[in-house]
C-alpha cells in the first residue's frame, strides 16, 4: 500500500467514524478510547493472520508422531503477534448476529486478551456498553471493509497515530486539553536532531508514546535493524488514561517497552539517572504547586543545581526541574531533545542561575524557536532545546541558535507545521554544526551538496552557496562569551537578529491612497447608519 493510499484510508476511516459520533450523544473524549480499542482489535487479527502462516511453517515436527505440535502463545509472541482466542477475533465480532449483545461481546474480547497477556491488563477499554447498539455495529463495520482487512505492515500504527492527532485537534483530552499528543512536526524535529538509533531511550512525560513511535520510524528508515533490536524504551506518565494510550500505541507498533504511571516530580521509577543514550519529551509547561518540601524532591540526585526556589522557599514553576531531569538522565555521550515554554529561555532569579550552570557544562547544543499554532489546542509559541553530552571539544563553548518562527507551512487558519523541505533543511543545519562541516547536505538523502540544494528549495533560498553561514533572522552559532553578554539568555532572536526585507517595487504611496479612500468610505457609511438609528422614533 502506497503512502497516498494509506493517507486516503486514514481519512476515509476517520470521516466515517467521526460522522457516526457526530450523530450520537458522545463527546470526542468519551469516544476516543473505545474507538482506538477497536483499531487495536482489528490490527491484532490482521497481525495474527499474517503470523499464523509463519508460525505453522516454523513449528517443529515430533520425531515420534511425525506431526507438528500445536502452536502456543509463545510462538505467536516470537512472530510479533497476539494469539487471539476465537471470541476475541474481529471477524467473530463483525459477524455476530443482531440478537447478540455486541457491547458485551467486545468487552469480553478485551478481557480475554488481557487474561492472556498480563502486560495489557487493565489497559484495554471495556466501556462499550455506553455505546448505542446500532452505533457500535456500524463502527465495527467501518473497520471491517476489505481495504482494512487486507492492510499490512505498519498501516494500523499510522491509523492509530492519525486518530490520536484528530482527537487531539478536537480537544478530546478533556481536562488535559490534548496533552496526550505532541504534533508530528515537533516530534520529527526532535528525532531528526538527536538521531535516536541505539541504546536506552527515555521519555519521562511520555503522553501517548509518540516519541517512541517516531523513533521506531527513524530506525526503520535509517538502519537495517528492528526497533526492539536497536533500542530499549522506558516511559513515565502521570495520567492513567494517557498511560493506557501509550501502552496500546506501543502494542500496535510492535514496540517492546516499559511504561509506568507515576509523577516524575516525586519519583524516578526507572532508575535511569546517567544511563540514557537519548531523552525526548514534551513535558507540561509552567507546572505550579509543586511540593518543595517533598522529601524525595529534596534529596533528588537528578537536581545537581538545586530546585528553582522562590524567595518564599516554594517552587512556582516546574520547567527547570524538567530540564535538570533530562540532563541528569543522559550518559556521558547522551543526547536530549525536548519542548519547553518560550519563557524558560529568559527566566530570571533561581531559574537563571540553573540555566547558567547548564550552559557552563557545555552540554547545551541547540535552541530552536518555534512559531505559534504548532499545537492543536493551544496557540502559544515554544522552544525546542537540545542537550548533547558528547559534543566535540571545539563545540563545547558554542550553542547553535535557530529562530524558526518564520519557518512554517500554514495547514489551516489555526494550525502550522513544517514542510518536508523545511524540516530537512533545519536538520541539515544541525548536522553541519554538530559535525563541524561546511557543506549543508541533507543526510537523510545522502549525495552531494549540489544534489541537496536541487532537491530542497528552502535550503537553496537561505544558503545559495551550499555552505553553512550565520543567516540574519534564521541562525547563528553563538559563543559562550556572547551568551554571557546576553546575561545567559538562550532566546535565539537575541543572537540571530531580525531580517527586514523591503520590496522596492511595491507602490506604498498608491496603497496608502487606497487605504485612505476605503477608510473615508467606511466613515461615511458609519455616519449614515448613525443618522438612521437616531431618526428612529421610540
PDB file of C-alpha atoms in Angstrom, residues 202-501:
ATOM      1  CA  UNK A 202      13.543   7.552  27.829  1.00  0.00           C
ATOM      2  CA  UNK A 203      10.564   9.913  27.902  1.00  0.00           C
ATOM      3  CA  UNK A 204       9.639  10.911  31.479  1.00  0.00           C
ATOM      4  CA  UNK A 205       6.444  12.674  30.320  1.00  0.00           C
ATOM      5  CA  UNK A 206       5.503  10.266  27.551  1.00  0.00           C
ATOM      6  CA  UNK A 207       1.807  11.041  26.938  1.00  0.00           C
ATOM      7  CA  UNK A 208       0.604   8.558  24.313  1.00  0.00           C
ATOM      8  CA  UNK A 209       4.150   7.452  23.400  1.00  0.00           C
ATOM      9  CA  UNK A 210       4.550   9.398  20.162  1.00  0.00           C
ATOM     10  CA  UNK A 211       8.279   9.993  20.706  1.00  0.00           C
ATOM     11  CA  UNK A 212       8.875   6.229  20.810  1.00  0.00           C
ATOM     12  CA  UNK A 213       6.799   5.625  17.696  1.00  0.00           C
ATOM     13  CA  UNK A 214       8.685   8.215  15.666  1.00  0.00           C
ATOM     14  CA  UNK A 215      11.968   6.755  16.932  1.00  0.00           C
ATOM     15  CA  UNK A 216      10.841   3.393  15.544  1.00  0.00           C
ATOM     16  CA  UNK A 217      10.139   5.040  12.164  1.00  0.00           C
ATOM     17  CA  UNK A 218      13.584   6.688  12.257  1.00  0.00           C
ATOM     18  CA  UNK A 219      15.333   3.368  12.927  1.00  0.00           C
ATOM     19  CA  UNK A 220      13.349   1.642  10.189  1.00  0.00           C
ATOM     20  CA  UNK A 221      14.256   4.390   7.691  1.00  0.00           C
ATOM     21  CA  UNK A 222      17.953   4.656   8.568  1.00  0.00           C
ATOM     22  CA  UNK A 223      19.166   1.320   9.941  1.00  0.00           C
ATOM     23  CA  UNK A 224      18.753  -2.261   8.909  1.00  0.00           C
ATOM     24  CA  UNK A 225      17.541  -3.273  12.398  1.00  0.00           C
ATOM     25  CA  UNK A 226      14.262  -3.974  14.131  1.00  0.00           C
ATOM     26  CA  UNK A 227      13.290  -1.350  16.690  1.00  0.00           C
ATOM     27  CA  UNK A 228      13.433  -3.842  19.586  1.00  0.00           C
ATOM     28  CA  UNK A 229      16.913  -4.898  18.483  1.00  0.00           C
ATOM     29  CA  UNK A 230      18.168  -1.311  18.369  1.00  0.00           C
ATOM     30  CA  UNK A 231      16.638   0.369  21.428  1.00  0.00           C
ATOM     31  CA  UNK A 232      15.122  -0.227  24.858  1.00  0.00           C
ATOM     32  CA  UNK A 233      12.177   2.034  25.626  1.00  0.00           C
ATOM     33  CA  UNK A 234      11.167   3.484  29.017  1.00  0.00           C
ATOM     34  CA  UNK A 235       8.325   5.924  29.634  1.00  0.00           C
ATOM     35  CA  UNK A 236       6.751   7.634  32.634  1.00  0.00           C
ATOM     36  CA  UNK A 237       3.307   9.257  32.522  1.00  0.00           C
ATOM     37  CA  UNK A 238       1.281  10.916  35.258  1.00  0.00           C
ATOM     38  CA  UNK A 239      -2.238  10.390  33.905  1.00  0.00           C
ATOM     39  CA  UNK A 240      -3.702   6.900  33.839  1.00  0.00           C
ATOM     40  CA  UNK A 241      -5.645   7.435  30.603  1.00  0.00           C
ATOM     41  CA  UNK A 242      -2.503   8.588  28.801  1.00  0.00           C
ATOM     42  CA  UNK A 243      -0.611   5.598  30.171  1.00  0.00           C
ATOM     43  CA  UNK A 244      -3.203   3.290  28.610  1.00  0.00           C
ATOM     44  CA  UNK A 245      -2.962   5.128  25.286  1.00  0.00           C
ATOM     45  CA  UNK A 246       0.836   4.787  25.330  1.00  0.00           C
ATOM     46  CA  UNK A 247       0.761   1.057  26.069  1.00  0.00           C
ATOM     47  CA  UNK A 248      -1.777   0.493  23.300  1.00  0.00           C
ATOM     48  CA  UNK A 249       0.344   2.626  20.959  1.00  0.00           C
ATOM     49  CA  UNK A 250       3.461   0.549  21.638  1.00  0.00           C
ATOM     50  CA  UNK A 251       1.495  -2.689  21.264  1.00  0.00           C
ATOM     51  CA  UNK A 252       0.054  -1.653  17.916  1.00  0.00           C
ATOM     52  CA  UNK A 253       3.524  -0.699  16.618  1.00  0.00           C
ATOM     53  CA  UNK A 254       5.163  -3.850  17.960  1.00  0.00           C
ATOM     54  CA  UNK A 255       7.475  -1.850  20.243  1.00  0.00           C
ATOM     55  CA  UNK A 256       8.557  -3.544  23.458  1.00  0.00           C
ATOM     56  CA  UNK A 257       8.828  -1.075  26.311  1.00  0.00           C
ATOM     57  CA  UNK A 258       8.091  -0.348  29.937  1.00  0.00           C
ATOM     58  CA  UNK A 259       5.586   2.435  30.640  1.00  0.00           C
ATOM     59  CA  UNK A 260       4.987   3.314  34.298  1.00  0.00           C
ATOM     60  CA  UNK A 261       2.216   5.528  35.649  1.00  0.00           C
ATOM     61  CA  UNK A 262       3.938   7.866  38.100  1.00  0.00           C
ATOM     62  CA  UNK A 263       4.678  11.501  38.933  1.00  0.00           C
ATOM     63  CA  UNK A 264       8.184  12.368  37.680  1.00  0.00           C
ATOM     64  CA  UNK A 265       8.454  15.234  40.193  1.00  0.00           C
ATOM     65  CA  UNK A 266       8.313  12.859  43.155  1.00  0.00           C
ATOM     66  CA  UNK A 267       9.715   9.632  41.706  1.00  0.00           C
ATOM     67  CA  UNK A 268      12.387   8.201  39.428  1.00  0.00           C
ATOM     68  CA  UNK A 269      10.649   4.899  38.707  1.00  0.00           C
ATOM     69  CA  UNK A 270      13.002   3.527  36.048  1.00  0.00           C
ATOM     70  CA  UNK A 271      16.207   4.433  37.923  1.00  0.00           C
ATOM     71  CA  UNK A 272      17.832   5.725  34.743  1.00  0.00           C
ATOM     72  CA  UNK A 273      19.972   8.583  36.066  1.00  0.00           C
ATOM     73  CA  UNK A 274      23.170   8.694  33.998  1.00  0.00           C
ATOM     74  CA  UNK A 275      22.129   5.680  31.908  1.00  0.00           C
ATOM     75  CA  UNK A 276      20.193   7.057  28.917  1.00  0.00           C
ATOM     76  CA  UNK A 277      21.515   7.341  25.395  1.00  0.00           C
ATOM     77  CA  UNK A 278      18.553   9.514  24.392  1.00  0.00           C
ATOM     78  CA  UNK A 279      15.895  11.508  26.228  1.00  0.00           C
ATOM     79  CA  UNK A 280      12.915  13.007  24.414  1.00  0.00           C
ATOM     80  CA  UNK A 281       9.956  14.799  25.959  1.00  0.00           C
ATOM     81  CA  UNK A 282       7.173  17.326  25.656  1.00  0.00           C
ATOM     82  CA  UNK A 283       6.541  17.939  29.377  1.00  0.00           C
ATOM     83  CA  UNK A 284       3.659  20.044  30.719  1.00  0.00           C
ATOM     84  CA  UNK A 285       4.788  23.683  30.755  1.00  0.00           C
ATOM     85  CA  UNK A 286       4.917  26.012  33.770  1.00  0.00           C
ATOM     86  CA  UNK A 287       3.604  23.493  36.323  1.00  0.00           C
ATOM     87  CA  UNK A 288       2.977  25.191  39.665  1.00  0.00           C
ATOM     88  CA  UNK A 289       2.047  23.960  43.177  1.00  0.00           C
ATOM     89  CA  UNK A 290       4.984  21.543  43.294  1.00  0.00           C
ATOM     90  CA  UNK A 291       5.681  20.478  46.870  1.00  0.00           C
ATOM     91  CA  UNK A 292       9.141  21.910  47.605  1.00  0.00           C
ATOM     92  CA  UNK A 293       9.139  20.139  50.993  1.00  0.00           C
ATOM     93  CA  UNK A 294       8.644  16.689  49.494  1.00  0.00           C
ATOM     94  CA  UNK A 295      11.482  14.527  50.842  1.00  0.00           C
ATOM     95  CA  UNK A 296      12.131  12.814  47.513  1.00  0.00           C
ATOM     96  CA  UNK A 297      12.493  16.141  45.729  1.00  0.00           C
ATOM     97  CA  UNK A 298      14.819  17.489  48.419  1.00  0.00           C
ATOM     98  CA  UNK A 299      17.192  14.511  48.005  1.00  0.00           C
ATOM     99  CA  UNK A 300      16.748  14.017  44.246  1.00  0.00           C
ATOM    100  CA  UNK A 301      20.035  13.135  42.523  1.00  0.00           C
ATOM    101  CA  UNK A 302      18.550  14.444  39.279  1.00  0.00           C
ATOM    102  CA  UNK A 303      18.755  18.043  40.580  1.00  0.00           C
ATOM    103  CA  UNK A 304      22.515  18.762  40.779  1.00  0.00           C
ATOM    104  CA  UNK A 305      21.899  22.519  40.505  1.00  0.00           C
ATOM    105  CA  UNK A 306      19.125  22.558  43.091  1.00  0.00           C
ATOM    106  CA  UNK A 307      15.410  23.290  42.905  1.00  0.00           C
ATOM    107  CA  UNK A 308      14.287  26.657  41.443  1.00  0.00           C
ATOM    108  CA  UNK A 309      13.028  28.023  44.770  1.00  0.00           C
ATOM    109  CA  UNK A 310      11.318  31.394  45.139  1.00  0.00           C
ATOM    110  CA  UNK A 311      12.129  33.804  47.962  1.00  0.00           C
ATOM    111  CA  UNK A 312       9.396  32.099  49.989  1.00  0.00           C
ATOM    112  CA  UNK A 313      11.014  28.699  49.582  1.00  0.00           C
ATOM    113  CA  UNK A 314       8.355  27.417  47.177  1.00  0.00           C
ATOM    114  CA  UNK A 315       8.556  26.143  43.593  1.00  0.00           C
ATOM    115  CA  UNK A 316       6.264  28.174  41.368  1.00  0.00           C
ATOM    116  CA  UNK A 317       7.344  26.660  38.061  1.00  0.00           C
ATOM    117  CA  UNK A 318       8.489  23.132  37.167  1.00  0.00           C
ATOM    118  CA  UNK A 319      10.314  23.956  33.900  1.00  0.00           C
ATOM    119  CA  UNK A 320      13.800  23.903  35.420  1.00  0.00           C
ATOM    120  CA  UNK A 321      13.079  20.699  37.287  1.00  0.00           C
ATOM    121  CA  UNK A 322      12.289  19.011  33.961  1.00  0.00           C
ATOM    122  CA  UNK A 323      15.427  20.409  32.320  1.00  0.00           C
ATOM    123  CA  UNK A 324      17.673  19.084  35.065  1.00  0.00           C
ATOM    124  CA  UNK A 325      15.979  15.679  34.883  1.00  0.00           C
ATOM    125  CA  UNK A 326      16.608  15.468  31.138  1.00  0.00           C
ATOM    126  CA  UNK A 327      20.259  16.449  31.577  1.00  0.00           C
ATOM    127  CA  UNK A 328      20.827  14.069  34.505  1.00  0.00           C
ATOM    128  CA  UNK A 329      19.323  11.047  32.726  1.00  0.00           C
ATOM    129  CA  UNK A 330      21.955  11.239  29.962  1.00  0.00           C
ATOM    130  CA  UNK A 331      25.063   9.076  29.958  1.00  0.00           C
ATOM    131  CA  UNK A 332      28.470  10.525  29.004  1.00  0.00           C
ATOM    132  CA  UNK A 333      27.558  10.692  25.287  1.00  0.00           C
ATOM    133  CA  UNK A 334      23.778  11.037  25.608  1.00  0.00           C
ATOM    134  CA  UNK A 335      21.560  13.465  23.710  1.00  0.00           C
ATOM    135  CA  UNK A 336      18.257  15.041  24.714  1.00  0.00           C
ATOM    136  CA  UNK A 337      15.589  16.962  22.804  1.00  0.00           C
ATOM    137  CA  UNK A 338      12.542  18.464  24.472  1.00  0.00           C
ATOM    138  CA  UNK A 339       9.814  21.058  24.016  1.00  0.00           C
ATOM    139  CA  UNK A 340       9.737  23.905  26.510  1.00  0.00           C
ATOM    140  CA  UNK A 341       7.752  27.091  27.173  1.00  0.00           C
ATOM    141  CA  UNK A 342       9.264  30.148  25.469  1.00  0.00           C
ATOM    142  CA  UNK A 343       9.529  31.970  28.805  1.00  0.00           C
ATOM    143  CA  UNK A 344      12.150  29.459  30.014  1.00  0.00           C
ATOM    144  CA  UNK A 345      14.959  30.785  27.789  1.00  0.00           C
ATOM    145  CA  UNK A 346      14.917  34.138  29.618  1.00  0.00           C
ATOM    146  CA  UNK A 347      13.530  33.191  33.060  1.00  0.00           C
ATOM    147  CA  UNK A 348      15.189  35.036  35.953  1.00  0.00           C
ATOM    148  CA  UNK A 349      16.098  34.532  39.612  1.00  0.00           C
ATOM    149  CA  UNK A 350      16.806  30.906  40.621  1.00  0.00           C
ATOM    150  CA  UNK A 351      15.922  29.659  37.134  1.00  0.00           C
ATOM    151  CA  UNK A 352      18.549  31.939  35.592  1.00  0.00           C
ATOM    152  CA  UNK A 353      21.240  30.555  37.920  1.00  0.00           C
ATOM    153  CA  UNK A 354      20.320  26.988  36.933  1.00  0.00           C
ATOM    154  CA  UNK A 355      20.342  27.946  33.237  1.00  0.00           C
ATOM    155  CA  UNK A 356      23.807  29.479  33.660  1.00  0.00           C
ATOM    156  CA  UNK A 357      25.105  26.254  35.233  1.00  0.00           C
ATOM    157  CA  UNK A 358      23.553  24.164  32.450  1.00  0.00           C
ATOM    158  CA  UNK A 359      25.224  26.387  29.835  1.00  0.00           C
ATOM    159  CA  UNK A 360      28.570  26.151  31.638  1.00  0.00           C
ATOM    160  CA  UNK A 361      28.507  22.340  31.411  1.00  0.00           C
ATOM    161  CA  UNK A 362      28.996  22.814  27.653  1.00  0.00           C
ATOM    162  CA  UNK A 363      26.151  20.356  27.000  1.00  0.00           C
ATOM    163  CA  UNK A 364      23.553  22.789  25.625  1.00  0.00           C
ATOM    164  CA  UNK A 365      23.802  22.142  21.893  1.00  0.00           C
ATOM    165  CA  UNK A 366      20.947  23.962  20.171  1.00  0.00           C
ATOM    166  CA  UNK A 367      17.831  26.044  20.809  1.00  0.00           C
ATOM    167  CA  UNK A 368      15.084  26.320  18.166  1.00  0.00           C
ATOM    168  CA  UNK A 369      12.366  28.982  18.442  1.00  0.00           C
ATOM    169  CA  UNK A 370       9.004  27.745  17.086  1.00  0.00           C
ATOM    170  CA  UNK A 371       6.118  29.922  15.895  1.00  0.00           C
ATOM    171  CA  UNK A 372       2.542  29.993  17.183  1.00  0.00           C
ATOM    172  CA  UNK A 373      -0.068  27.377  16.269  1.00  0.00           C
ATOM    173  CA  UNK A 374       2.074  24.231  16.184  1.00  0.00           C
ATOM    174  CA  UNK A 375      -0.056  22.773  18.998  1.00  0.00           C
ATOM    175  CA  UNK A 376      -3.613  21.758  18.163  1.00  0.00           C
ATOM    176  CA  UNK A 377      -5.351  23.083  21.266  1.00  0.00           C
ATOM    177  CA  UNK A 378      -3.035  25.961  22.227  1.00  0.00           C
ATOM    178  CA  UNK A 379      -1.698  28.797  20.092  1.00  0.00           C
ATOM    179  CA  UNK A 380       1.356  29.646  22.197  1.00  0.00           C
ATOM    180  CA  UNK A 381       4.891  29.650  20.745  1.00  0.00           C
ATOM    181  CA  UNK A 382       7.567  27.410  22.260  1.00  0.00           C
ATOM    182  CA  UNK A 383      11.239  26.499  22.062  1.00  0.00           C
ATOM    183  CA  UNK A 384      12.821  23.122  21.432  1.00  0.00           C
ATOM    184  CA  UNK A 385      16.013  22.552  23.443  1.00  0.00           C
ATOM    185  CA  UNK A 386      18.803  20.091  22.695  1.00  0.00           C
ATOM    186  CA  UNK A 387      21.475  18.750  25.075  1.00  0.00           C
ATOM    187  CA  UNK A 388      24.480  16.696  23.937  1.00  0.00           C
ATOM    188  CA  UNK A 389      26.991  15.377  26.460  1.00  0.00           C
ATOM    189  CA  UNK A 390      29.083  14.006  23.584  1.00  0.00           C
ATOM    190  CA  UNK A 391      29.698  17.360  21.864  1.00  0.00           C
ATOM    191  CA  UNK A 392      33.013  17.723  20.056  1.00  0.00           C
ATOM    192  CA  UNK A 393      35.597  19.672  22.055  1.00  0.00           C
ATOM    193  CA  UNK A 394      35.545  22.571  19.586  1.00  0.00           C
ATOM    194  CA  UNK A 395      31.788  22.963  20.113  1.00  0.00           C
ATOM    195  CA  UNK A 396      31.770  22.860  23.926  1.00  0.00           C
ATOM    196  CA  UNK A 397      31.648  26.647  24.226  1.00  0.00           C
ATOM    197  CA  UNK A 398      29.167  27.126  21.366  1.00  0.00           C
ATOM    198  CA  UNK A 399      25.389  26.875  21.010  1.00  0.00           C
ATOM    199  CA  UNK A 400      23.532  26.749  17.703  1.00  0.00           C
ATOM    200  CA  UNK A 401      20.686  29.276  17.747  1.00  0.00           C
ATOM    201  CA  UNK A 402      17.868  28.788  15.229  1.00  0.00           C
ATOM    202  CA  UNK A 403      14.952  31.204  15.002  1.00  0.00           C
ATOM    203  CA  UNK A 404      12.332  29.206  13.089  1.00  0.00           C
ATOM    204  CA  UNK A 405       9.405  31.472  13.964  1.00  0.00           C
ATOM    205  CA  UNK A 406       9.115  32.432  10.301  1.00  0.00           C
ATOM    206  CA  UNK A 407       9.700  28.876   9.110  1.00  0.00           C
ATOM    207  CA  UNK A 408       6.396  27.060   8.845  1.00  0.00           C
ATOM    208  CA  UNK A 409       3.727  25.833   6.485  1.00  0.00           C
ATOM    209  CA  UNK A 410       0.173  27.011   7.057  1.00  0.00           C
ATOM    210  CA  UNK A 411      -2.088  23.940   7.338  1.00  0.00           C
ATOM    211  CA  UNK A 412      -5.198  25.897   8.326  1.00  0.00           C
ATOM    212  CA  UNK A 413      -6.065  29.241   9.928  1.00  0.00           C
ATOM    213  CA  UNK A 414      -5.209  27.775  13.359  1.00  0.00           C
ATOM    214  CA  UNK A 415      -2.552  25.127  12.626  1.00  0.00           C
ATOM    215  CA  UNK A 416       1.037  25.401  11.358  1.00  0.00           C
ATOM    216  CA  UNK A 417       3.645  22.711  10.746  1.00  0.00           C
ATOM    217  CA  UNK A 418       6.963  22.195   8.942  1.00  0.00           C
ATOM    218  CA  UNK A 419       7.042  21.188   5.293  1.00  0.00           C
ATOM    219  CA  UNK A 420       9.366  18.305   4.374  1.00  0.00           C
ATOM    220  CA  UNK A 421      11.858  20.767   2.863  1.00  0.00           C
ATOM    221  CA  UNK A 422      11.844  22.960   5.969  1.00  0.00           C
ATOM    222  CA  UNK A 423      12.292  20.025   8.350  1.00  0.00           C
ATOM    223  CA  UNK A 424      15.058  18.569   6.223  1.00  0.00           C
ATOM    224  CA  UNK A 425      16.742  21.973   5.927  1.00  0.00           C
ATOM    225  CA  UNK A 426      16.691  22.609   9.682  1.00  0.00           C
ATOM    226  CA  UNK A 427      18.134  19.115  10.221  1.00  0.00           C
ATOM    227  CA  UNK A 428      20.925  19.848   7.726  1.00  0.00           C
ATOM    228  CA  UNK A 429      21.865  22.987   9.701  1.00  0.00           C
ATOM    229  CA  UNK A 430      22.041  20.934  12.918  1.00  0.00           C
ATOM    230  CA  UNK A 431      24.095  18.135  11.348  1.00  0.00           C
ATOM    231  CA  UNK A 432      26.549  20.640   9.858  1.00  0.00           C
ATOM    232  CA  UNK A 433      27.094  22.292  13.252  1.00  0.00           C
ATOM    233  CA  UNK A 434      27.426  19.006  15.160  1.00  0.00           C
ATOM    234  CA  UNK A 435      29.896  17.507  12.691  1.00  0.00           C
ATOM    235  CA  UNK A 436      31.829  20.761  12.118  1.00  0.00           C
ATOM    236  CA  UNK A 437      31.196  20.574   8.387  1.00  0.00           C
ATOM    237  CA  UNK A 438      30.812  23.419   5.926  1.00  0.00           C
ATOM    238  CA  UNK A 439      28.592  21.874   3.286  1.00  0.00           C
ATOM    239  CA  UNK A 440      24.869  21.613   4.009  1.00  0.00           C
ATOM    240  CA  UNK A 441      23.971  18.083   2.962  1.00  0.00           C
ATOM    241  CA  UNK A 442      20.592  16.513   3.612  1.00  0.00           C
ATOM    242  CA  UNK A 443      21.929  13.426   5.362  1.00  0.00           C
ATOM    243  CA  UNK A 444      18.645  11.577   5.022  1.00  0.00           C
ATOM    244  CA  UNK A 445      19.082  11.709   1.267  1.00  0.00           C
ATOM    245  CA  UNK A 446      22.870  11.463   1.043  1.00  0.00           C
ATOM    246  CA  UNK A 447      24.567  12.693  -2.106  1.00  0.00           C
ATOM    247  CA  UNK A 448      26.440  15.921  -2.729  1.00  0.00           C
ATOM    248  CA  UNK A 449      25.693  19.466  -1.608  1.00  0.00           C
ATOM    249  CA  UNK A 450      24.613  20.355  -5.146  1.00  0.00           C
ATOM    250  CA  UNK A 451      22.132  17.472  -5.192  1.00  0.00           C
ATOM    251  CA  UNK A 452      20.790  18.513  -1.782  1.00  0.00           C
ATOM    252  CA  UNK A 453      20.204  22.066  -2.950  1.00  0.00           C
ATOM    253  CA  UNK A 454      18.481  20.889  -6.128  1.00  0.00           C
ATOM    254  CA  UNK A 455      16.055  18.819  -4.079  1.00  0.00           C
ATOM    255  CA  UNK A 456      15.462  21.362  -1.308  1.00  0.00           C
ATOM    256  CA  UNK A 457      14.221  24.818  -2.256  1.00  0.00           C
ATOM    257  CA  UNK A 458      14.185  26.021   1.361  1.00  0.00           C
ATOM    258  CA  UNK A 459      17.908  25.306   1.743  1.00  0.00           C
ATOM    259  CA  UNK A 460      18.690  26.848  -1.632  1.00  0.00           C
ATOM    260  CA  UNK A 461      16.846  30.051  -0.679  1.00  0.00           C
ATOM    261  CA  UNK A 462      18.703  30.518   2.617  1.00  0.00           C
ATOM    262  CA  UNK A 463      22.086  29.041   1.682  1.00  0.00           C
ATOM    263  CA  UNK A 464      22.524  29.623  -2.080  1.00  0.00           C
ATOM    264  CA  UNK A 465      26.227  28.658  -1.975  1.00  0.00           C
ATOM    265  CA  UNK A 466      25.507  25.392  -0.200  1.00  0.00           C
ATOM    266  CA  UNK A 467      27.736  26.172   2.797  1.00  0.00           C
ATOM    267  CA  UNK A 468      26.666  26.961   6.336  1.00  0.00           C
ATOM    268  CA  UNK A 469      26.902  30.578   7.386  1.00  0.00           C
ATOM    269  CA  UNK A 470      25.124  32.615  10.031  1.00  0.00           C
ATOM    270  CA  UNK A 471      21.944  33.921   8.392  1.00  0.00           C
ATOM    271  CA  UNK A 472      20.359  37.053   9.777  1.00  0.00           C
ATOM    272  CA  UNK A 473      16.926  36.284  11.148  1.00  0.00           C
ATOM    273  CA  UNK A 474      17.442  32.495  10.953  1.00  0.00           C
ATOM    274  CA  UNK A 475      20.556  31.025  12.563  1.00  0.00           C
ATOM    275  CA  UNK A 476      23.807  31.835  14.338  1.00  0.00           C
ATOM    276  CA  UNK A 477      26.463  29.851  16.172  1.00  0.00           C
ATOM    277  CA  UNK A 478      26.725  31.728  19.482  1.00  0.00           C
ATOM    278  CA  UNK A 479      29.839  31.542  21.662  1.00  0.00           C
ATOM    279  CA  UNK A 480      29.819  31.303  25.452  1.00  0.00           C
ATOM    280  CA  UNK A 481      31.186  34.883  25.621  1.00  0.00           C
ATOM    281  CA  UNK A 482      28.273  36.143  23.520  1.00  0.00           C
ATOM    282  CA  UNK A 483      25.831  34.267  25.729  1.00  0.00           C
ATOM    283  CA  UNK A 484      27.419  35.848  28.839  1.00  0.00           C
ATOM    284  CA  UNK A 485      26.988  39.280  27.231  1.00  0.00           C
ATOM    285  CA  UNK A 486      23.286  38.493  26.850  1.00  0.00           C
ATOM    286  CA  UNK A 487      23.086  37.648  30.578  1.00  0.00           C
ATOM    287  CA  UNK A 488      22.804  33.907  29.826  1.00  0.00           C
ATOM    288  CA  UNK A 489      19.649  34.287  27.759  1.00  0.00           C
ATOM    289  CA  UNK A 490      19.024  31.418  25.348  1.00  0.00           C
ATOM    290  CA  UNK A 491      16.431  33.190  23.207  1.00  0.00           C
ATOM    291  CA  UNK A 492      17.579  32.710  19.573  1.00  0.00           C
ATOM    292  CA  UNK A 493      16.117  36.054  18.473  1.00  0.00           C
ATOM    293  CA  UNK A 494      18.687  37.878  20.594  1.00  0.00           C
ATOM    294  CA  UNK A 495      21.503  36.336  18.573  1.00  0.00           C
ATOM    295  CA  UNK A 496      20.247  35.875  15.021  1.00  0.00           C
ATOM    296  CA  UNK A 497      18.772  39.366  14.716  1.00  0.00           C
ATOM    297  CA  UNK A 498      15.861  40.327  12.506  1.00  0.00           C
ATOM    298  CA  UNK A 499      15.927  40.236   8.738  1.00  0.00           C
ATOM    299  CA  UNK A 500      13.915  43.070   7.212  1.00  0.00           C
ATOM    300  CA  UNK A 501      13.010  42.648   3.568  1.00  0.00           C
TER     301      UNK A 501
END
